[in-house]
Tab-separated table of C-alpha atoms in Angstrom:
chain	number	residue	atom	x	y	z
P	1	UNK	CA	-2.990	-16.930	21.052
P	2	UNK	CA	-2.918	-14.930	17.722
P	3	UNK	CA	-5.820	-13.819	16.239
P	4	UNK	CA	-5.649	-13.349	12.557
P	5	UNK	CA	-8.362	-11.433	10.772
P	6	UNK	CA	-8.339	-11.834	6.516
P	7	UNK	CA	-10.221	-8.864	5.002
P	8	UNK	CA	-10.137	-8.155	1.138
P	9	UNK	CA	-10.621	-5.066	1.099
P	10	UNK	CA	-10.020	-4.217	4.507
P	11	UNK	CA	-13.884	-3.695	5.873
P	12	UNK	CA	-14.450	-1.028	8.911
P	13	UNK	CA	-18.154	-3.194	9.459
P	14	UNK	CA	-16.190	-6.729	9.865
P	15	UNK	CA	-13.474	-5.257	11.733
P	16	UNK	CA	-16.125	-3.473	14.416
P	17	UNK	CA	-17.297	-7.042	14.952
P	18	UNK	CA	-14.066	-8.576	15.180
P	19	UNK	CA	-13.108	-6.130	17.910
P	20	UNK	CA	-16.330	-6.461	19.714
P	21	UNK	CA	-15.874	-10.332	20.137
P	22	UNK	CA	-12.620	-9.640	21.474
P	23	UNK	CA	-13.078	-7.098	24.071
P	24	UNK	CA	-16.304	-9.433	25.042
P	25	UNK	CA	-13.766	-12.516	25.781
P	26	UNK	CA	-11.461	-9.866	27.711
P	27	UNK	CA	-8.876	-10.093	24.802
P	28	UNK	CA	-8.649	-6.204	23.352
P	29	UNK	CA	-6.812	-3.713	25.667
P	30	UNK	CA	-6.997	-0.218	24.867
P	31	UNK	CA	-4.252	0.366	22.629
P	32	UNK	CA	-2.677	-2.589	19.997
P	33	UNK	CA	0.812	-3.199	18.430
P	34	UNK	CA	0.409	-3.634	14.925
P	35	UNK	CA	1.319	-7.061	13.885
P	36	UNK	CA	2.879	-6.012	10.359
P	37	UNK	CA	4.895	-2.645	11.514
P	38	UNK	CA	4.754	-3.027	15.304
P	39	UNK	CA	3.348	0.553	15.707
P	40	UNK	CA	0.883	1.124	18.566
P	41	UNK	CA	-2.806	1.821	17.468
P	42	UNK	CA	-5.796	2.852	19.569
P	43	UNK	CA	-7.596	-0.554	19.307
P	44	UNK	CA	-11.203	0.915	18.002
P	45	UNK	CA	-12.407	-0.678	14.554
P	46	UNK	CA	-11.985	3.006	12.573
P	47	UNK	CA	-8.443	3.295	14.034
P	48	UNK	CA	-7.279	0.344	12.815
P	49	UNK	CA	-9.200	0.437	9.853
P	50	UNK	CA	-7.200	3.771	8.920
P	51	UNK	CA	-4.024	2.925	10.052
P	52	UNK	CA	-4.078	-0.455	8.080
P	53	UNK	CA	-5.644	1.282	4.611
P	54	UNK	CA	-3.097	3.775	5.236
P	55	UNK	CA	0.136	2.385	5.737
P	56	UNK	CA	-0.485	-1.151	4.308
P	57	UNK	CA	-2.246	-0.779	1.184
């Protein structure tokens, strides 16, 4: 299953909640592939955040 977030601008607040309902259902390990430039992320809501302002913006 693919979970697909849409943030304009990219929000760290929606993101944090986003992550939280996945780790809750058992579906957030401890380190993501990015889906646009399959790099690995730490999967916390301000790394993402970052990387995805950073390189994708």
């Amino acid at each position: 299953m693919v979970h697909v977030l849409h943030l304009d601008p990219f929000n760290e607040g929606r993101l944090r909640e986003f992550v939280r309902s996945l780790r809750k259902k058992g579906l957030m390990k401890d380190r993501v592939k990015c889906a646009i430039c399959e790099l690995d992320v730490a999967a916390c809501s301000g790394s993402m955040c970052k990387h995805i302002n950073n390189k994708h913006t």
